[in-house]
Amino acid sequence: MEMGVTGCRFVLGSTKMLAVALGKTEADELRTGLSRLSARIKGMVGLFFTSLSREEVEAAFKGFSHEDFARPGSKATHAFSLQPGLRKLGLTTRLNKGVVELLKDHVVCQAGQVLDPHQASILRVFDIKMATFRLQLLACWHTAKAAAS
């Protein structure tokens, strides 16, 4: 990921592990105020460590987006149909002179449809990216203030 900022660390991982590392309660927090930040670690979140100001981080995040593969539960941005393709994906196929052929067109998804894991894996196999990865600042903790906001 390139956002144009240097000297920063972005950490993704198990939300439970990240919360425990910061401290879930005031008694076990790593630094004062981190347990309040720890309480916000839910869903698809990560930690971003930097010496930049909040305004600089918000500006960097606002201008950043990255095309990504859709995950199960995402909405399809456009329709995608398979013509001859892959046999192992549970599609009706036949072997013709050593070539796997799809017997009929197969609609993988329609625009606006919520994708299931099977649809998401087919789109990934065909390198179809329907999601956009963006960053949003939900909370911050500053050493000098020793508080999460």
PDB file of C-alpha atoms in Angstrom, residues 18-101:
ATOM      1  CA  LEU A  18      -4.874  -6.101  18.790  1.00  0.00           C
ATOM      2  CA  ALA A  19      -7.223  -5.229  21.673  1.00  0.00           C
ATOM      3  CA  VAL A  20      -5.290  -7.407  24.130  1.00  0.00           C
ATOM      4  CA  ALA A  21      -1.976  -5.904  22.966  1.00  0.00           C
ATOM      5  CA  LEU A  22      -3.224  -2.384  23.769  1.00  0.00           C
ATOM      6  CA  GLY A  23      -4.967  -3.454  26.973  1.00  0.00           C
ATOM      7  CA  LYS A  24      -8.649  -4.133  27.464  1.00  0.00           C
ATOM      8  CA  THR A  25      -8.932  -2.445  30.863  1.00  0.00           C
ATOM      9  CA  GLU A  26      -7.164   0.416  32.603  1.00  0.00           C
ATOM     10  CA  ALA A  27      -5.345  -2.134  34.770  1.00  0.00           C
ATOM     11  CA  ASP A  28      -3.717  -3.932  31.833  1.00  0.00           C
ATOM     12  CA  GLU A  29      -3.362  -1.132  29.260  1.00  0.00           C
ATOM     13  CA  LEU A  30       0.083  -0.555  27.782  1.00  0.00           C
ATOM     14  CA  ARG A  31      -0.136   3.236  28.171  1.00  0.00           C
ATOM     15  CA  THR A  32      -2.701   5.504  29.804  1.00  0.00           C
ATOM     16  CA  GLY A  33      -5.884   5.778  27.734  1.00  0.00           C
ATOM     17  CA  LEU A  34      -5.210   2.875  25.351  1.00  0.00           C
ATOM     18  CA  SER A  35      -8.000   0.725  26.813  1.00  0.00           C
ATOM     19  CA  ARG A  36     -10.528   3.271  25.475  1.00  0.00           C
ATOM     20  CA  LEU A  37      -8.971   2.856  22.018  1.00  0.00           C
ATOM     21  CA  SER A  38      -8.937  -0.923  22.472  1.00  0.00           C
ATOM     22  CA  ALA A  39     -12.721  -0.886  22.965  1.00  0.00           C
ATOM     23  CA  ARG A  40     -13.142   0.487  19.406  1.00  0.00           C
ATOM     24  CA  ILE A  41     -11.314  -2.403  17.735  1.00  0.00           C
ATOM     25  CA  LYS A  42     -14.228  -4.253  16.122  1.00  0.00           C
ATOM     26  CA  GLY A  43     -14.893  -5.393  12.567  1.00  0.00           C
ATOM     27  CA  MET A  44     -12.471  -4.612   9.757  1.00  0.00           C
ATOM     28  CA  VAL A  45     -10.043  -2.277  11.520  1.00  0.00           C
ATOM     29  CA  GLY A  46      -6.309  -1.885  11.891  1.00  0.00           C
ATOM     30  CA  LEU A  47      -3.814   0.212  13.819  1.00  0.00           C
ATOM     31  CA  PHE A  48      -1.796   2.998  12.201  1.00  0.00           C
ATOM     32  CA  PHE A  49       1.307   4.158  14.095  1.00  0.00           C
ATOM     33  CA  THR A  50       2.784   7.514  13.098  1.00  0.00           C
ATOM     34  CA  SER A  51       4.247  10.760  14.342  1.00  0.00           C
ATOM     35  CA  LEU A  52       2.091  12.736  11.876  1.00  0.00           C
ATOM     36  CA  SER A  53      -0.643  15.061  13.118  1.00  0.00           C
ATOM     37  CA  ARG A  54      -4.291  13.999  13.004  1.00  0.00           C
ATOM     38  CA  GLU A  55      -4.898  16.438  10.130  1.00  0.00           C
ATOM     39  CA  GLU A  56      -2.031  14.965   8.081  1.00  0.00           C
ATOM     40  CA  VAL A  57      -3.319  11.425   8.666  1.00  0.00           C
ATOM     41  CA  GLU A  58      -6.878  12.384   7.696  1.00  0.00           C
ATOM     42  CA  ALA A  59      -5.578  14.036   4.506  1.00  0.00           C
ATOM     43  CA  ALA A  60      -3.532  10.945   3.585  1.00  0.00           C
ATOM     44  CA  PHE A  61      -6.468   8.605   4.265  1.00  0.00           C
ATOM     45  CA  LYS A  62      -8.932  10.786   2.353  1.00  0.00           C
ATOM     46  CA  GLY A  63      -6.853  10.659  -0.815  1.00  0.00           C
ATOM     47  CA  PHE A  64      -6.190   6.916  -0.619  1.00  0.00           C
ATOM     48  CA  SER A  65      -8.213   4.146  -2.236  1.00  0.00           C
ATOM     49  CA  HIS A  66      -7.156   0.830  -3.698  1.00  0.00           C
ATOM     50  CA  GLU A  67      -9.077  -1.483  -6.021  1.00  0.00           C
ATOM     51  CA  ASP A  68      -9.548  -4.829  -4.295  1.00  0.00           C
ATOM     52  CA  PHE A  69     -11.302  -8.165  -4.681  1.00  0.00           C
ATOM     53  CA  ALA A  70     -14.845  -8.321  -3.339  1.00  0.00           C
ATOM     54  CA  ARG A  71     -15.362 -10.428  -0.242  1.00  0.00           C
ATOM     55  CA  PRO A  72     -18.423 -12.462   0.677  1.00  0.00           C
ATOM     56  CA  GLY A  73     -21.142 -10.068   1.809  1.00  0.00           C
ATOM     57  CA  SER A  74     -19.991  -7.276  -0.536  1.00  0.00           C
ATOM     58  CA  LYS A  75     -22.370  -5.948  -3.184  1.00  0.00           C
ATOM     59  CA  ALA A  76     -21.485  -6.577  -6.821  1.00  0.00           C
ATOM     60  CA  THR A  77     -20.690  -3.339  -8.663  1.00  0.00           C
ATOM     61  CA  HIS A  78     -21.559  -4.809 -12.063  1.00  0.00           C
ATOM     62  CA  ALA A  79     -22.859  -8.004 -13.640  1.00  0.00           C
ATOM     63  CA  PHE A  80     -20.370 -10.726 -14.545  1.00  0.00           C
ATOM     64  CA  SER A  81     -21.090 -13.806 -16.670  1.00  0.00           C
ATOM     65  CA  LEU A  82     -18.883 -16.760 -17.467  1.00  0.00           C
ATOM     66  CA  GLN A  83     -18.591 -18.109 -20.913  1.00  0.00           C
ATOM     67  CA  PRO A  84     -16.292 -21.147 -21.288  1.00  0.00           C
ATOM     68  CA  GLY A  85     -14.198 -21.324 -18.139  1.00  0.00           C
ATOM     69  CA  LEU A  86     -13.374 -23.574 -15.211  1.00  0.00           C
ATOM     70  CA  ARG A  87     -14.770 -26.995 -14.350  1.00  0.00           C
ATOM     71  CA  LYS A  88     -13.770 -27.129 -10.689  1.00  0.00           C
ATOM     72  CA  LEU A  89     -16.136 -24.305  -9.704  1.00  0.00           C
ATOM     73  CA  GLY A  90     -19.203 -26.554  -9.867  1.00  0.00           C
ATOM     74  CA  LEU A  91     -20.305 -25.404 -13.308  1.00  0.00           C
ATOM     75  CA  THR A  92     -21.815 -27.697 -15.960  1.00  0.00           C
ATOM     76  CA  THR A  93     -18.891 -28.549 -18.214  1.00  0.00           C
ATOM     77  CA  ARG A  94     -17.646 -31.185 -20.614  1.00  0.00           C
ATOM     78  CA  LEU A  95     -14.263 -32.247 -21.889  1.00  0.00           C
ATOM     79  CA  ASN A  96     -13.901 -31.662 -25.644  1.00  0.00           C
ATOM     80  CA  LYS A  97     -10.586 -32.764 -27.199  1.00  0.00           C
ATOM     81  CA  GLY A  98      -8.773 -32.159 -23.922  1.00  0.00           C
ATOM     82  CA  VAL A  99     -10.345 -28.728 -23.350  1.00  0.00           C
ATOM     83  CA  VAL A 100     -12.833 -28.074 -20.548  1.00  0.00           C
ATOM     84  CA  GLU A 101     -15.884 -26.305 -22.001  1.00  0.00           C
TER      85      GLU A 101
END
